[in-house]
Structure formats: C-alpha cells, structure tokens
C-alpha cells in the first residue's frame, strides 16, 4: 500500500467526488469545523490493513459505525464504538432502552443517512432531517481527543476534534446521543 497523505480540509479538486461527500465538506466548512482528510482504497472490515494504515496516517482511530434497528424496524440507531470492542446486542439494547437491536437492512441506511454498508458515519446524520436515527456513542469514543470517520464514502476519512463532532456538529444537525459502554 502506498503511503497515505493527510490533507487539511476539503479536496482542492472535487471532480469525481460524490455529491454526498461534497455535502459533508460543505456542511463542516459552513460550521467552521476544522478537519483533516485523507483519500485511500475502500476502508472497511474486509480490509483491516487499510484501516490500520488510515488510523496511523490520520492520527485518529476510525471507529466502527454500526447501523442498527429494533426488531419491528420502527427505531433506528447509529452505534459508534472503537474497532477493538465487540457489539453485544443485549448489552447495547438495554443501554439504549430498546428491544433487542440487530443490524438494519442497507435500504434503511440509504434512506435515512444516504450511506451504504462500509461507509456508515456520524456525518450521515446531516441527511436525517426527521431525526429518525438515534446516535449511540461508546464512552471511549467520547473521551478521545479526535474522531475518525468517513464523509459518507469509505474511500476518504476525516479526523475531527471530538468536541466539534459531539457539540457543534450534532447541534447543527439537531441530534443528541446516548452514551453507552461496549466490552
């Protein structure tokens, strides 16, 4: 894998970028949130070596972003947990105050967050204008200085101060979060 380069802010040349990615850059820039970015091959659970290289180059750990639903598919959740922690449905469900959570079908992720599997991100909440998705955040993610996430596409990654994500950003998208503890 080639050495990854970390850039400050949005790409200078937006040609070939998806609208949903550009929308994230526009939103963050409009809020005055500073961020670092790098471009890479698709980074997801099928490519752990890419994820490790991205974390190192970015200077922040990309957390797992799991899109979940209750059994009836009437409530949806985005769970942000460190990559080295396990998702235990019964534990997280209890902390979220919901019936047993499971992975939601991709069509719901696309409908509410305009993202696809492997690209799920807190940044997708800019598309959830009806507040259908409840954000769940592991305490270790909250306590980290920086959050690593995708701009709704898994071929780029962002490094943003946690206080900006869980303060300024969430306030602007009118979302709150529930703190959880995963093992």
JSON list of C-alpha atoms in Angstrom, two decimals:
[
{"chain": "A", "resi": 1, "resn": "UNK", "atom": "CA", "xyz": [0.00, 0.00, 0.00]},
{"chain": "A", "resi": 2, "resn": "UNK", "atom": "CA", "xyz": [1.31, 3.46, -0.88]},
{"chain": "A", "resi": 3, "resn": "UNK", "atom": "CA", "xyz": [1.98, 5.98, 1.86]},
{"chain": "A", "resi": 4, "resn": "UNK", "atom": "CA", "xyz": [-1.17, 7.90, 2.70]},
{"chain": "A", "resi": 5, "resn": "UNK", "atom": "CA", "xyz": [-1.12, 11.69, 2.71]},
{"chain": "A", "resi": 6, "resn": "UNK", "atom": "CA", "xyz": [-3.06, 13.72, 5.26]},
{"chain": "A", "resi": 7, "resn": "UNK", "atom": "CA", "xyz": [-4.56, 16.97, 3.97]},
{"chain": "A", "resi": 8, "resn": "UNK", "atom": "CA", "xyz": [-6.10, 19.87, 5.80]},
{"chain": "A", "resi": 9, "resn": "UNK", "atom": "CA", "xyz": [-9.74, 20.40, 4.81]},
{"chain": "A", "resi": 10, "resn": "UNK", "atom": "CA", "xyz": [-11.63, 19.58, 1.64]},
{"chain": "A", "resi": 11, "resn": "UNK", "atom": "CA", "xyz": [-10.06, 18.43, -1.62]},
{"chain": "A", "resi": 12, "resn": "UNK", "atom": "CA", "xyz": [-9.00, 21.23, -3.95]},
{"chain": "A", "resi": 13, "resn": "UNK", "atom": "CA", "xyz": [-10.34, 19.32, -6.95]},
{"chain": "A", "resi": 14, "resn": "UNK", "atom": "CA", "xyz": [-13.84, 17.94, -6.39]},
{"chain": "A", "resi": 15, "resn": "UNK", "atom": "CA", "xyz": [-14.16, 16.26, -9.79]},
{"chain": "A", "resi": 16, "resn": "UNK", "atom": "CA", "xyz": [-15.05, 12.60, -9.43]},
{"chain": "A", "resi": 17, "resn": "UNK", "atom": "CA", "xyz": [-16.33, 13.10, -5.88]},
{"chain": "A", "resi": 18, "resn": "UNK", "atom": "CA", "xyz": [-19.86, 12.03, -4.99]},
{"chain": "A", "resi": 19, "resn": "UNK", "atom": "CA", "xyz": [-22.40, 14.72, -4.09]},
{"chain": "A", "resi": 20, "resn": "UNK", "atom": "CA", "xyz": [-22.93, 13.19, -0.65]},
{"chain": "A", "resi": 21, "resn": "UNK", "atom": "CA", "xyz": [-19.20, 13.52, 0.10]},
{"chain": "A", "resi": 22, "resn": "UNK", "atom": "CA", "xyz": [-19.08, 17.13, -1.10]},
{"chain": "A", "resi": 23, "resn": "UNK", "atom": "CA", "xyz": [-22.16, 17.84, 1.04]},
{"chain": "A", "resi": 24, "resn": "UNK", "atom": "CA", "xyz": [-20.21, 16.77, 4.15]},
{"chain": "A", "resi": 25, "resn": "UNK", "atom": "CA", "xyz": [-17.30, 19.10, 3.30]},
{"chain": "A", "resi": 26, "resn": "UNK", "atom": "CA", "xyz": [-19.71, 21.98, 2.63]},
{"chain": "A", "resi": 27, "resn": "UNK", "atom": "CA", "xyz": [-21.50, 21.36, 5.92]},
{"chain": "A", "resi": 28, "resn": "UNK", "atom": "CA", "xyz": [-18.33, 21.17, 8.03]},
{"chain": "A", "resi": 29, "resn": "UNK", "atom": "CA", "xyz": [-16.85, 24.23, 6.31]},
{"chain": "A", "resi": 30, "resn": "UNK", "atom": "CA", "xyz": [-20.11, 26.14, 6.86]},
{"chain": "A", "resi": 31, "resn": "UNK", "atom": "CA", "xyz": [-19.86, 25.42, 10.59]},
{"chain": "A", "resi": 32, "resn": "UNK", "atom": "CA", "xyz": [-16.21, 26.43, 10.70]},
{"chain": "A", "resi": 33, "resn": "UNK", "atom": "CA", "xyz": [-15.17, 22.97, 11.88]},
{"chain": "A", "resi": 34, "resn": "UNK", "atom": "CA", "xyz": [-11.54, 22.17, 11.14]},
{"chain": "A", "resi": 35, "resn": "UNK", "atom": "CA", "xyz": [-10.73, 18.69, 9.89]},
{"chain": "A", "resi": 36, "resn": "UNK", "atom": "CA", "xyz": [-8.01, 16.63, 8.27]},
{"chain": "A", "resi": 37, "resn": "UNK", "atom": "CA", "xyz": [-8.71, 14.29, 5.38]},
{"chain": "A", "resi": 38, "resn": "UNK", "atom": "CA", "xyz": [-7.07, 11.50, 3.51]},
{"chain": "A", "resi": 39, "resn": "UNK", "atom": "CA", "xyz": [-8.06, 9.50, 0.48]},
{"chain": "A", "resi": 40, "resn": "UNK", "atom": "CA", "xyz": [-7.48, 5.77, 0.24]},
{"chain": "A", "resi": 41, "resn": "UNK", "atom": "CA", "xyz": [-8.74, 2.46, -1.07]},
{"chain": "A", "resi": 42, "resn": "UNK", "atom": "CA", "xyz": [-12.07, 1.37, 0.41]},
{"chain": "A", "resi": 43, "resn": "UNK", "atom": "CA", "xyz": [-11.61, 1.06, 4.19]},
{"chain": "A", "resi": 44, "resn": "UNK", "atom": "CA", "xyz": [-13.96, -1.39, 5.85]},
{"chain": "A", "resi": 45, "resn": "UNK", "atom": "CA", "xyz": [-13.94, -4.55, 7.91]},
{"chain": "A", "resi": 46, "resn": "UNK", "atom": "CA", "xyz": [-12.96, -6.56, 4.82]},
{"chain": "A", "resi": 47, "resn": "UNK", "atom": "CA", "xyz": [-9.71, -4.57, 4.56]},
{"chain": "A", "resi": 48, "resn": "UNK", "atom": "CA", "xyz": [-8.19, -4.39, 8.07]},
{"chain": "A", "resi": 49, "resn": "UNK", "atom": "CA", "xyz": [-4.72, -3.49, 6.77]},
{"chain": "A", "resi": 50, "resn": "UNK", "atom": "CA", "xyz": [-6.18, -0.39, 5.07]},
{"chain": "A", "resi": 51, "resn": "UNK", "atom": "CA", "xyz": [-7.99, 0.58, 8.28]},
{"chain": "A", "resi": 52, "resn": "UNK", "atom": "CA", "xyz": [-4.77, 0.32, 10.28]},
{"chain": "A", "resi": 53, "resn": "UNK", "atom": "CA", "xyz": [-2.85, 2.43, 7.74]},
{"chain": "A", "resi": 54, "resn": "UNK", "atom": "CA", "xyz": [-5.66, 5.03, 7.72]},
{"chain": "A", "resi": 55, "resn": "UNK", "atom": "CA", "xyz": [-5.67, 5.25, 11.53]},
{"chain": "A", "resi": 56, "resn": "UNK", "atom": "CA", "xyz": [-1.91, 5.77, 11.59]},
{"chain": "A", "resi": 57, "resn": "UNK", "atom": "CA", "xyz": [-1.86, 8.39, 8.81]},
{"chain": "A", "resi": 58, "resn": "UNK", "atom": "CA", "xyz": [-4.93, 10.19, 10.14]},
{"chain": "A", "resi": 59, "resn": "UNK", "atom": "CA", "xyz": [-3.74, 10.36, 13.74]},
{"chain": "A", "resi": 60, "resn": "UNK", "atom": "CA", "xyz": [-7.13, 9.14, 14.98]},
{"chain": "A", "resi": 61, "resn": "UNK", "atom": "CA", "xyz": [-8.81, 5.77, 15.20]},
{"chain": "A", "resi": 62, "resn": "UNK", "atom": "CA", "xyz": [-11.67, 5.22, 12.80]},
{"chain": "A", "resi": 63, "resn": "UNK", "atom": "CA", "xyz": [-14.39, 3.76, 14.97]},
{"chain": "A", "resi": 64, "resn": "UNK", "atom": "CA", "xyz": [-16.89, 1.12, 13.92]},
{"chain": "A", "resi": 65, "resn": "UNK", "atom": "CA", "xyz": [-20.17, 2.70, 12.90]},
{"chain": "A", "resi": 66, "resn": "UNK", "atom": "CA", "xyz": [-22.96, 0.15, 13.07]},
{"chain": "A", "resi": 67, "resn": "UNK", "atom": "CA", "xyz": [-26.42, 0.88, 11.73]},
{"chain": "A", "resi": 68, "resn": "UNK", "atom": "CA", "xyz": [-28.98, -0.91, 13.87]},
{"chain": "A", "resi": 69, "resn": "UNK", "atom": "CA", "xyz": [-32.75, -1.30, 14.21]},
{"chain": "A", "resi": 70, "resn": "UNK", "atom": "CA", "xyz": [-35.19, -2.75, 16.68]},
{"chain": "A", "resi": 71, "resn": "UNK", "atom": "CA", "xyz": [-36.99, -5.94, 15.72]},
{"chain": "A", "resi": 72, "resn": "UNK", "atom": "CA", "xyz": [-40.03, -4.04, 14.39]},
{"chain": "A", "resi": 73, "resn": "UNK", "atom": "CA", "xyz": [-37.84, -1.67, 12.31]},
{"chain": "A", "resi": 74, "resn": "UNK", "atom": "CA", "xyz": [-39.57, 1.31, 13.88]},
{"chain": "A", "resi": 75, "resn": "UNK", "atom": "CA", "xyz": [-36.46, 2.71, 15.62]},
{"chain": "A", "resi": 76, "resn": "UNK", "atom": "CA", "xyz": [-33.01, 3.09, 14.09]},
{"chain": "A", "resi": 77, "resn": "UNK", "atom": "CA", "xyz": [-29.63, 3.65, 15.69]},
{"chain": "A", "resi": 78, "resn": "UNK", "atom": "CA", "xyz": [-26.08, 4.52, 14.69]},
{"chain": "A", "resi": 79, "resn": "UNK", "atom": "CA", "xyz": [-23.60, 2.98, 17.13]},
{"chain": "A", "resi": 80, "resn": "UNK", "atom": "CA", "xyz": [-20.08, 4.40, 17.29]},
{"chain": "A", "resi": 81, "resn": "UNK", "atom": "CA", "xyz": [-17.66, 2.06, 19.10]},
{"chain": "A", "resi": 82, "resn": "UNK", "atom": "CA", "xyz": [-13.88, 1.57, 18.98]},
{"chain": "A", "resi": 83, "resn": "UNK", "atom": "CA", "xyz": [-12.83, -1.00, 16.38]},
{"chain": "A", "resi": 84, "resn": "UNK", "atom": "CA", "xyz": [-11.40, -3.27, 19.09]},
{"chain": "A", "resi": 85, "resn": "UNK", "atom": "CA", "xyz": [-14.67, -3.51, 21.03]},
{"chain": "A", "resi": 86, "resn": "UNK", "atom": "CA", "xyz": [-17.38, -6.06, 20.35]},
{"chain": "A", "resi": 87, "resn": "UNK", "atom": "CA", "xyz": [-21.03, -5.31, 19.65]},
{"chain": "A", "resi": 88, "resn": "UNK", "atom": "CA", "xyz": [-23.17, -7.29, 22.08]},
{"chain": "A", "resi": 89, "resn": "UNK", "atom": "CA", "xyz": [-26.77, -6.70, 21.13]},
{"chain": "A", "resi": 90, "resn": "UNK", "atom": "CA", "xyz": [-28.27, -7.41, 24.56]},
{"chain": "A", "resi": 91, "resn": "UNK", "atom": "CA", "xyz": [-25.89, -5.02, 26.36]},
{"chain": "A", "resi": 92, "resn": "UNK", "atom": "CA", "xyz": [-26.29, -2.14, 23.91]},
{"chain": "A", "resi": 93, "resn": "UNK", "atom": "CA", "xyz": [-30.06, -2.69, 23.58]},
{"chain": "A", "resi": 94, "resn": "UNK", "atom": "CA", "xyz": [-30.52, -2.37, 27.33]},
{"chain": "A", "resi": 95, "resn": "UNK", "atom": "CA", "xyz": [-28.42, 0.81, 27.48]},
{"chain": "A", "resi": 96, "resn": "UNK", "atom": "CA", "xyz": [-30.35, 2.30, 24.55]},
{"chain": "A", "resi": 97, "resn": "UNK", "atom": "CA", "xyz": [-33.68, 1.44, 26.16]},
{"chain": "A", "resi": 98, "resn": "UNK", "atom": "CA", "xyz": [-34.79, -0.56, 23.14]},
{"chain": "A", "resi": 99, "resn": "UNK", "atom": "CA", "xyz": [-35.84, -4.08, 22.29]},
{"chain": "A", "resi": 100, "resn": "UNK", "atom": "CA", "xyz": [-33.05, -6.31, 21.02]},
{"chain": "A", "resi": 101, "resn": "UNK", "atom": "CA", "xyz": [-31.12, -4.45, 18.34]},
{"chain": "A", "resi": 102, "resn": "UNK", "atom": "CA", "xyz": [-29.84, -6.07, 15.17]},
{"chain": "A", "resi": 103, "resn": "UNK", "atom": "CA", "xyz": [-28.16, -4.86, 12.00]},
{"chain": "A", "resi": 104, "resn": "UNK", "atom": "CA", "xyz": [-30.60, -2.90, 9.85]},
{"chain": "A", "resi": 105, "resn": "UNK", "atom": "CA", "xyz": [-31.01, -3.59, 6.17]},
{"chain": "A", "resi": 106, "resn": "UNK", "atom": "CA", "xyz": [-28.97, -1.42, 3.79]},
{"chain": "A", "resi": 107, "resn": "UNK", "atom": "CA", "xyz": [-32.04, 0.24, 2.28]},
{"chain": "A", "resi": 108, "resn": "UNK", "atom": "CA", "xyz": [-32.79, 1.92, 5.63]},
{"chain": "A", "resi": 109, "resn": "UNK", "atom": "CA", "xyz": [-29.23, 3.20, 5.88]},
{"chain": "A", "resi": 110, "resn": "UNK", "atom": "CA", "xyz": [-29.51, 4.66, 2.39]},
{"chain": "A", "resi": 111, "resn": "UNK", "atom": "CA", "xyz": [-32.94, 6.16, 3.11]},
{"chain": "A", "resi": 112, "resn": "UNK", "atom": "CA", "xyz": [-32.05, 7.88, 6.37]},
{"chain": "A", "resi": 113, "resn": "UNK", "atom": "CA", "xyz": [-28.29, 8.53, 6.11]},
{"chain": "A", "resi": 114, "resn": "UNK", "atom": "CA", "xyz": [-27.53, 8.43, 2.36]},
{"chain": "A", "resi": 115, "resn": "UNK", "atom": "CA", "xyz": [-24.74, 5.95, 3.03]},
{"chain": "A", "resi": 116, "resn": "UNK", "atom": "CA", "xyz": [-24.10, 2.32, 2.17]},
{"chain": "A", "resi": 117, "resn": "UNK", "atom": "CA", "xyz": [-22.58, -0.55, 4.19]},
{"chain": "A", "resi": 118, "resn": "UNK", "atom": "CA", "xyz": [-18.90, 0.13, 4.82]},
{"chain": "A", "resi": 119, "resn": "UNK", "atom": "CA", "xyz": [-19.47, 3.89, 4.63]},
{"chain": "A", "resi": 120, "resn": "UNK", "atom": "CA", "xyz": [-21.70, 4.41, 7.66]},
{"chain": "A", "resi": 121, "resn": "UNK", "atom": "CA", "xyz": [-20.69, 7.52, 9.55]},
{"chain": "A", "resi": 122, "resn": "UNK", "atom": "CA", "xyz": [-21.90, 10.08, 12.05]},
{"chain": "A", "resi": 123, "resn": "UNK", "atom": "CA", "xyz": [-21.63, 12.51, 9.10]},
{"chain": "A", "resi": 124, "resn": "UNK", "atom": "CA", "xyz": [-24.66, 10.78, 7.57]},
{"chain": "A", "resi": 125, "resn": "UNK", "atom": "CA", "xyz": [-26.81, 12.48, 10.22]},
{"chain": "A", "resi": 126, "resn": "UNK", "atom": "CA", "xyz": [-26.81, 15.62, 8.02]},
{"chain": "A", "resi": 127, "resn": "UNK", "atom": "CA", "xyz": [-29.27, 13.67, 5.86]},
{"chain": "A", "resi": 128, "resn": "UNK", "atom": "CA", "xyz": [-31.53, 12.58, 8.74]},
{"chain": "A", "resi": 129, "resn": "UNK", "atom": "CA", "xyz": [-33.62, 15.75, 8.89]},
{"chain": "A", "resi": 130, "resn": "UNK", "atom": "CA", "xyz": [-36.54, 13.95, 10.56]},
{"chain": "A", "resi": 131, "resn": "UNK", "atom": "CA", "xyz": [-34.34, 12.66, 13.42]},
{"chain": "A", "resi": 132, "resn": "UNK", "atom": "CA", "xyz": [-35.22, 9.05, 12.72]},
{"chain": "A", "resi": 133, "resn": "UNK", "atom": "CA", "xyz": [-31.79, 7.76, 13.77]},
{"chain": "A", "resi": 134, "resn": "UNK", "atom": "CA", "xyz": [-30.67, 7.85, 17.41]},
{"chain": "A", "resi": 135, "resn": "UNK", "atom": "CA", "xyz": [-26.91, 8.13, 17.89]},
{"chain": "A", "resi": 136, "resn": "UNK", "atom": "CA", "xyz": [-25.29, 5.78, 20.43]},
{"chain": "A", "resi": 137, "resn": "UNK", "atom": "CA", "xyz": [-21.67, 6.56, 21.34]},
{"chain": "A", "resi": 138, "resn": "UNK", "atom": "CA", "xyz": [-19.31, 4.42, 23.35]},
{"chain": "A", "resi": 139, "resn": "UNK", "atom": "CA", "xyz": [-17.68, 6.35, 26.18]},
{"chain": "A", "resi": 140, "resn": "UNK", "atom": "CA", "xyz": [-14.19, 5.62, 24.80]},
{"chain": "A", "resi": 141, "resn": "UNK", "atom": "CA", "xyz": [-15.11, 7.38, 21.54]},
{"chain": "A", "resi": 142, "resn": "UNK", "atom": "CA", "xyz": [-16.44, 10.36, 23.51]},
{"chain": "A", "resi": 143, "resn": "UNK", "atom": "CA", "xyz": [-13.29, 10.56, 25.61]},
{"chain": "A", "resi": 144, "resn": "UNK", "atom": "CA", "xyz": [-10.89, 10.50, 22.65]},
{"chain": "A", "resi": 145, "resn": "UNK", "atom": "CA", "xyz": [-9.48, 13.84, 21.52]},
{"chain": "A", "resi": 146, "resn": "UNK", "atom": "CA", "xyz": [-10.31, 13.13, 17.88]},
{"chain": "A", "resi": 147, "resn": "UNK", "atom": "CA", "xyz": [-12.95, 11.17, 15.99]},
{"chain": "A", "resi": 148, "resn": "UNK", "atom": "CA", "xyz": [-12.08, 9.40, 12.76]},
{"chain": "A", "resi": 149, "resn": "UNK", "atom": "CA", "xyz": [-14.98, 8.95, 10.36]},
{"chain": "A", "resi": 150, "resn": "UNK", "atom": "CA", "xyz": [-15.91, 8.74, 6.69]},
{"chain": "A", "resi": 151, "resn": "UNK", "atom": "CA", "xyz": [-17.55, 11.62, 4.79]},
{"chain": "A", "resi": 152, "resn": "UNK", "atom": "CA", "xyz": [-20.37, 9.21, 3.77]},
{"chain": "A", "resi": 153, "resn": "UNK", "atom": "CA", "xyz": [-17.99, 7.31, 1.47]},
{"chain": "A", "resi": 154, "resn": "UNK", "atom": "CA", "xyz": [-15.33, 4.80, 2.54]},
{"chain": "A", "resi": 155, "resn": "UNK", "atom": "CA", "xyz": [-12.61, 5.99, 0.18]},
{"chain": "A", "resi": 156, "resn": "UNK", "atom": "CA", "xyz": [-11.92, 9.07, 2.30]},
{"chain": "A", "resi": 157, "resn": "UNK", "atom": "CA", "xyz": [-11.54, 9.53, 6.03]},
{"chain": "A", "resi": 158, "resn": "UNK", "atom": "CA", "xyz": [-11.73, 12.57, 8.28]},
{"chain": "A", "resi": 159, "resn": "UNK", "atom": "CA", "xyz": [-10.11, 13.46, 11.58]},
{"chain": "A", "resi": 160, "resn": "UNK", "atom": "CA", "xyz": [-12.21, 15.92, 13.61]},
{"chain": "A", "resi": 161, "resn": "UNK", "atom": "CA", "xyz": [-11.96, 17.07, 17.23]},
{"chain": "A", "resi": 162, "resn": "UNK", "atom": "CA", "xyz": [-14.45, 15.10, 19.32]},
{"chain": "A", "resi": 163, "resn": "UNK", "atom": "CA", "xyz": [-15.81, 18.29, 20.90]},
{"chain": "A", "resi": 164, "resn": "UNK", "atom": "CA", "xyz": [-16.65, 19.58, 17.41]},
{"chain": "A", "resi": 165, "resn": "UNK", "atom": "CA", "xyz": [-18.45, 16.37, 16.42]},
{"chain": "A", "resi": 166, "resn": "UNK", "atom": "CA", "xyz": [-20.39, 15.88, 19.66]},
{"chain": "A", "resi": 167, "resn": "UNK", "atom": "CA", "xyz": [-21.04, 19.58, 20.18]},
{"chain": "A", "resi": 168, "resn": "UNK", "atom": "CA", "xyz": [-21.11, 21.89, 17.17]},
{"chain": "A", "resi": 169, "resn": "UNK", "atom": "CA", "xyz": [-21.90, 19.23, 14.53]},
{"chain": "A", "resi": 170, "resn": "UNK", "atom": "CA", "xyz": [-24.64, 17.41, 16.44]},
{"chain": "A", "resi": 171, "resn": "UNK", "atom": "CA", "xyz": [-26.22, 20.71, 17.49]},
{"chain": "A", "resi": 172, "resn": "UNK", "atom": "CA", "xyz": [-26.34, 21.79, 13.83]},
{"chain": "A", "resi": 173, "resn": "UNK", "atom": "CA", "xyz": [-28.00, 18.53, 12.70]},
{"chain": "A", "resi": 174, "resn": "UNK", "atom": "CA", "xyz": [-30.38, 18.61, 15.70]},
{"chain": "A", "resi": 175, "resn": "UNK", "atom": "CA", "xyz": [-29.31, 15.24, 17.08]},
{"chain": "A", "resi": 176, "resn": "UNK", "atom": "CA", "xyz": [-28.33, 14.12, 20.53]},
{"chain": "A", "resi": 177, "resn": "UNK", "atom": "CA", "xyz": [-26.53, 10.99, 21.63]},
{"chain": "A", "resi": 178, "resn": "UNK", "atom": "CA", "xyz": [-26.82, 8.32, 24.29]},
{"chain": "A", "resi": 179, "resn": "UNK", "atom": "CA", "xyz": [-23.59, 7.28, 25.96]},
{"chain": "A", "resi": 180, "resn": "UNK", "atom": "CA", "xyz": [-23.07, 3.50, 26.05]},
{"chain": "A", "resi": 181, "resn": "UNK", "atom": "CA", "xyz": [-20.34, 1.16, 27.21]},
{"chain": "A", "resi": 182, "resn": "UNK", "atom": "CA", "xyz": [-19.33, -1.76, 24.99]},
{"chain": "A", "resi": 183, "resn": "UNK", "atom": "CA", "xyz": [-16.96, -4.50, 26.17]}
]
